[in-house]
XYZ file of C-alpha atoms in Angstrom:
370
model
C 128.428 127.800 5.079
C 132.165 128.581 5.057
C 134.763 126.986 2.787
C 136.043 124.503 5.376
C 132.497 123.257 6.038
C 131.885 122.784 2.301
C 135.132 120.853 1.921
C 134.266 118.698 4.906
C 130.829 117.944 3.407
C 132.426 117.037 0.073
C 134.808 114.627 1.841
C 131.824 112.749 3.273
C 129.818 112.859 0.038
C 129.520 109.492 -1.730
C 130.184 110.154 -5.417
C 130.255 106.473 -6.382
C 126.652 106.049 -7.568
C 126.609 109.182 -9.707
C 130.138 108.393 -10.927
C 129.407 104.851 -12.112
C 126.103 105.921 -13.679
C 127.843 108.819 -15.449
C 130.320 106.369 -17.001
C 127.484 104.130 -18.207
C 125.547 107.128 -19.539
C 128.589 108.409 -21.450
C 128.877 105.061 -23.210
C 125.126 105.122 -23.773
C 124.909 108.575 -25.348
C 127.839 107.812 -27.673
C 126.075 104.590 -28.649
C 122.795 106.479 -29.143
C 124.519 108.928 -31.482
C 126.006 106.043 -33.435
C 122.646 104.272 -33.674
C 120.748 107.324 -34.960
C 123.300 109.466 -36.831
C 122.444 107.933 -40.219
C 118.714 108.498 -39.863
C 117.056 110.600 -42.541
C 114.829 112.094 -39.853
C 116.364 115.159 -38.199
C 114.383 114.327 -35.047
C 116.003 110.889 -34.786
C 119.445 112.228 -35.630
C 119.215 114.733 -32.770
C 117.953 112.299 -30.128
C 121.369 112.161 -28.471
C 121.159 115.925 -27.803
C 117.729 115.516 -26.184
C 119.126 112.606 -24.150
C 121.962 114.794 -22.861
C 119.427 117.437 -21.845
C 117.333 114.876 -19.960
C 120.438 113.521 -18.275
C 121.439 116.960 -17.001
C 117.921 117.479 -15.607
C 118.016 114.015 -14.025
C 121.458 114.647 -12.558
C 120.316 117.933 -11.039
C 117.220 116.282 -9.530
C 119.346 113.437 -8.185
C 121.878 115.801 -6.587
C 119.108 117.825 -4.925
C 117.545 114.616 -3.559
C 120.931 113.456 -2.258
C 120.880 116.322 0.265
C 117.477 115.310 1.674
C 117.658 113.357 4.930
C 116.484 109.699 4.586
C 113.944 110.180 7.393
C 111.962 112.392 5.005
C 111.654 109.544 2.489
C 110.129 107.491 5.307
C 107.847 110.326 6.419
C 106.409 111.166 2.999
C 106.451 107.687 1.411
C 102.665 107.172 1.523
C 102.033 110.654 0.125
C 104.459 110.043 -2.761
C 102.793 106.686 -3.442
C 99.274 108.214 -3.394
C 100.270 111.006 -5.803
C 101.796 108.466 -8.190
C 98.660 106.284 -8.089
C 96.630 109.405 -8.952
C 98.921 110.083 -11.925
C 98.509 106.492 -13.166
C 94.723 106.880 -13.033
C 95.065 110.218 -14.818
C 97.068 108.534 -17.582
C 94.227 106.109 -18.228
C 91.786 109.047 -18.509
C 93.784 111.809 -20.180
C 96.992 110.096 -21.234
C 98.611 110.472 -24.648
C 98.307 107.462 -26.933
C 101.257 106.227 -28.924
C 102.395 102.906 -30.419
C 99.191 101.211 -29.290
C 99.549 102.238 -25.631
C 98.365 105.039 -23.368
C 101.340 105.611 -21.036
C 102.258 109.281 -21.117
C 101.075 112.560 -19.649
C 101.813 115.432 -21.996
C 102.542 118.844 -20.466
C 103.425 121.227 -23.302
C 106.535 119.835 -25.003
C 107.243 117.439 -22.109
C 106.061 113.822 -22.026
C 106.195 112.057 -18.660
C 105.618 108.382 -17.981
C 104.261 108.023 -14.402
C 104.769 104.246 -14.448
C 108.524 104.887 -14.353
C 108.275 106.883 -11.126
C 105.954 104.262 -9.595
C 108.908 101.907 -9.192
C 110.563 104.125 -6.598
C 107.260 105.099 -4.978
C 106.417 101.434 -4.380
C 109.830 100.764 -2.874
C 109.502 103.592 -0.335
C 106.099 102.355 0.884
C 107.096 98.677 0.925
C 110.242 99.521 2.900
C 108.194 101.523 5.395
C 105.742 98.653 5.889
C 108.406 95.962 6.272
C 110.494 98.150 8.599
C 107.685 98.092 11.187
C 108.078 94.404 12.051
C 110.923 92.594 13.816
C 113.756 92.297 11.229
C 114.786 88.888 12.609
C 111.282 87.400 12.348
C 110.431 85.319 9.286
C 107.257 86.457 7.564
C 104.265 84.275 6.776
C 101.652 84.580 4.061
C 99.369 86.820 6.143
C 102.105 89.422 6.567
C 102.463 89.639 2.771
C 98.842 90.490 1.981
C 99.082 94.273 2.364
C 102.567 94.559 0.770
C 101.288 92.519 -2.176
C 98.316 94.861 -2.580
C 100.696 97.849 -2.429
C 102.526 96.392 -5.436
C 99.490 94.893 -7.190
C 97.402 98.089 -7.443
C 99.960 100.034 -9.540
C 100.811 96.850 -11.443
C 97.185 96.490 -12.518
C 96.940 100.147 -13.558
C 100.156 99.868 -15.565
C 99.254 96.584 -17.290
C 95.938 98.150 -18.405
C 97.856 100.921 -20.304
C 99.153 98.363 -21.558
C 102.739 98.124 -20.297
C 103.292 94.528 -19.249
C 107.053 94.886 -18.768
C 106.900 97.720 -16.218
C 103.925 96.118 -14.457
C 105.760 92.819 -13.985
C 108.876 94.721 -12.882
C 107.011 96.204 -9.915
C 105.958 92.700 -8.878
C 109.563 91.519 -9.226
C 110.670 94.386 -6.972
C 108.040 93.291 -4.418
C 109.371 89.714 -4.467
C 113.019 90.801 -4.117
C 112.219 93.044 -1.151
C 110.050 90.337 0.441
C 112.770 87.696 0.107
C 115.340 90.119 1.500
C 113.060 90.762 4.458
C 113.044 86.987 5.222
C 110.204 84.602 4.402
C 109.244 81.244 5.827
C 110.041 78.307 3.537
C 106.366 77.388 3.533
C 105.524 80.892 2.332
C 108.121 80.648 -0.452
C 106.630 77.358 -1.630
C 103.093 78.773 -1.650
C 104.249 81.873 -3.552
C 105.938 79.664 -6.145
C 102.728 77.667 -6.679
C 100.650 80.845 -6.887
C 103.146 82.290 -9.364
C 102.907 79.280 -11.691
C 99.095 79.209 -11.578
C 98.860 82.998 -12.043
C 101.219 82.820 -14.999
C 98.995 80.292 -16.738
C 95.837 82.288 -16.028
C 97.494 85.523 -17.143
C 98.639 83.964 -20.425
C 95.210 82.508 -21.132
C 93.005 85.446 -20.175
C 95.130 88.523 -19.390
C 97.528 88.896 -22.301
C 96.677 90.570 -25.572
C 97.270 88.682 -28.805
C 100.500 90.547 -29.643
C 101.864 89.775 -26.155
C 101.139 86.075 -26.650
C 102.905 86.224 -30.013
C 106.013 87.579 -28.271
C 106.160 84.512 -26.049
C 105.634 82.148 -29.009
C 108.267 84.091 -30.948
C 110.700 83.727 -28.036
C 110.342 79.944 -28.242
C 110.696 79.881 -32.041
C 111.614 83.215 -33.727
C 112.009 81.537 -37.122
C 108.322 80.593 -37.163
C 107.490 84.176 -38.197
C 110.835 85.557 -39.324
C 109.334 88.487 -41.239
C 106.707 89.307 -38.609
C 106.794 88.927 -34.839
C 110.170 87.162 -34.904
C 111.905 89.851 -36.985
C 113.277 91.973 -34.140
C 114.629 89.003 -32.201
C 116.393 87.592 -35.275
C 117.912 90.936 -36.319
C 119.069 91.541 -32.750
C 120.941 88.227 -32.692
C 122.490 89.032 -36.081
C 123.748 92.361 -34.724
C 125.222 90.784 -31.607
C 126.830 87.909 -33.486
C 128.372 90.131 -36.163
C 130.214 92.128 -33.475
C 132.437 89.131 -32.676
C 135.328 89.847 -30.276
C 136.106 93.548 -30.727
C 133.202 94.805 -32.879
C 132.947 96.584 -36.187
C 133.855 99.969 -34.753
C 132.119 103.252 -33.903
C 129.335 104.251 -36.352
C 129.836 101.029 -38.344
C 126.718 99.140 -37.320
C 124.986 97.882 -40.448
C 121.835 97.086 -38.433
C 121.573 100.743 -37.375
C 122.732 102.500 -40.539
C 120.493 100.375 -42.776
C 117.644 100.466 -40.237
C 117.318 96.681 -40.137
C 116.718 96.717 -36.384
C 113.699 98.812 -35.254
C 113.771 100.568 -31.856
C 117.586 100.539 -31.914
C 117.588 103.677 -29.742
C 115.373 102.214 -26.988
C 114.862 98.471 -26.449
C 117.715 97.271 -28.668
C 120.557 99.672 -27.865
C 122.574 96.790 -26.414
C 122.405 94.981 -29.769
C 123.945 97.991 -31.550
C 126.547 98.345 -28.781
C 127.495 94.674 -29.227
C 127.777 95.019 -32.979
C 130.101 98.013 -32.783
C 132.180 97.084 -29.719
C 131.965 93.321 -29.653
C 132.382 90.955 -26.737
C 135.160 93.038 -25.163
C 133.132 96.248 -25.104
C 130.035 94.462 -23.816
C 132.070 92.782 -21.066
C 133.315 96.198 -19.948
C 129.763 97.577 -19.864
C 128.463 94.572 -17.924
C 131.356 94.967 -15.465
C 130.256 98.557 -14.777
C 126.738 97.333 -13.995
C 128.112 94.607 -11.699
C 130.198 97.178 -9.811
C 127.061 99.303 -9.399
C 125.106 96.300 -8.070
C 127.923 95.535 -5.648
C 127.877 99.098 -4.323
C 124.150 98.839 -3.646
C 124.553 95.520 -1.819
C 127.492 96.856 0.195
C 125.489 99.943 1.203
C 122.439 97.835 2.163
C 124.652 95.933 4.588
C 126.310 99.070 5.953
C 123.359 101.304 6.855
C 122.168 101.382 10.494
C 118.414 101.073 9.892
C 116.346 98.324 8.287
C 114.191 100.834 6.389
C 117.204 102.276 4.580
C 118.589 98.805 3.885
C 115.319 97.693 2.258
C 115.149 100.888 0.162
C 118.666 100.245 -1.191
C 117.850 96.625 -2.051
C 114.736 97.886 -3.838
C 116.791 100.395 -5.837
C 119.320 97.699 -6.684
C 116.487 95.479 -7.937
C 115.298 98.250 -10.304
C 118.725 98.474 -11.923
C 119.287 94.702 -11.854
C 115.975 93.619 -13.408
C 116.123 96.317 -16.078
C 119.635 95.216 -17.016
C 119.014 91.474 -16.768
C 115.713 91.501 -18.687
C 116.858 93.918 -21.414
C 120.098 92.040 -22.091
C 118.208 88.754 -21.906
C 115.561 89.758 -24.428
C 117.990 91.170 -27.029
C 120.141 88.024 -26.851
C 117.129 85.733 -27.203
C 117.233 84.380 -23.643
C 113.940 86.055 -22.664
C 110.763 87.243 -24.424
C 110.723 90.838 -25.663
C 108.846 92.906 -23.062
C 110.052 96.432 -23.787
C 112.190 97.351 -20.764
C 114.964 99.917 -21.392
C 118.607 99.305 -20.526
C 119.473 101.671 -17.649
C 121.187 104.888 -18.776
C 121.746 103.436 -22.262
C 118.261 103.467 -23.807
C 116.649 106.722 -24.915
C 113.969 108.069 -22.583
C 113.553 111.092 -20.314
C 111.284 109.520 -17.668
C 113.572 106.518 -17.456
C 116.631 108.724 -16.930
C 114.821 110.721 -14.256
C 113.919 107.503 -12.425
C 117.527 106.363 -12.346
C 118.628 109.871 -11.298
C 116.155 109.768 -8.399
C 117.417 106.306 -7.442
C 121.021 107.526 -7.360
C 119.999 110.583 -5.332
C 118.216 108.497 -2.674
C 121.067 105.967 -2.511
C 123.608 108.786 -2.114
C 121.491 110.436 0.584
C 121.353 107.178 2.548
C 125.087 106.596 2.059
C 125.939 110.124 3.246
C 123.720 109.715 6.308
C 125.899 106.848 7.573
C 128.354 109.455 8.802
C 125.721 110.795 11.205
C 125.676 107.616 13.279
């Protein structure tokens, strides 16, 4: 390829998704350093370096994927889904146990969490299924049976690990895609009733005791302030103490004194609030809103329904992660253990968001071919 062809390709390349995500990641890695720099453990103190390494790997994977034609995502969607289901089964048999869960496959020094990659795998298959029918036709309950099973099978495997947050997220992605695809009002009403009944049954028979305590703690954290309510209370203290402009970089008392556990994963937003206050948090939230807007704009701009559904699915991954994580650390939702995109520590999580950006960029670039 000559220089003029490369320049022409770069002109058509959509840098927006990688650009916005890079800005969020930069804020995240600085926040991660601040949250862990005072740790007596050298492993914890160096987490930000590991995070940078994972980000570079994720960025490279995302860029490679961005040059794959969208038709290949459609062609290999079932194969990708089947491989990911196999990996989830493998986790239950050979997976590494940690913190009371069996979620990781360990390959030498690398730990991978297949449930993270299942989010994108489910979207590709759901989009392929929904793209087969007339896009202007409203769907009834019968048309949702197979798509529901596509989402339910990995959800069940993930909840067994146990990882309730990720399992429920896949169901949320299914509902977002289904609503986007158009449902009959009768179908929406039936789904709502089924959801309420299923929620009650799940709470009574499906949740473990510690998961039930999280819900009770959400309703009244002070009931067990030194036990199950501790994290929620300390998180609110961190957020409230940040006030308008925050305490400043590396001045989080919750992090430096280790009052808030998991401040590098689930509760990174609490530390960010404490150090940068309402103003800093508003800027971060604005970046996420801009990213959501770009996804919605692209979903409306692509020529094919399959690509539009894929983009809405990707947007729902980012949206639900952001909404649920920020909701749980501010006390608006129960603590379910979902990371904040590009802010929380985690290699598999970063790779998932890198893959999402790569697919979105690929679809955006392909618009110039029509």
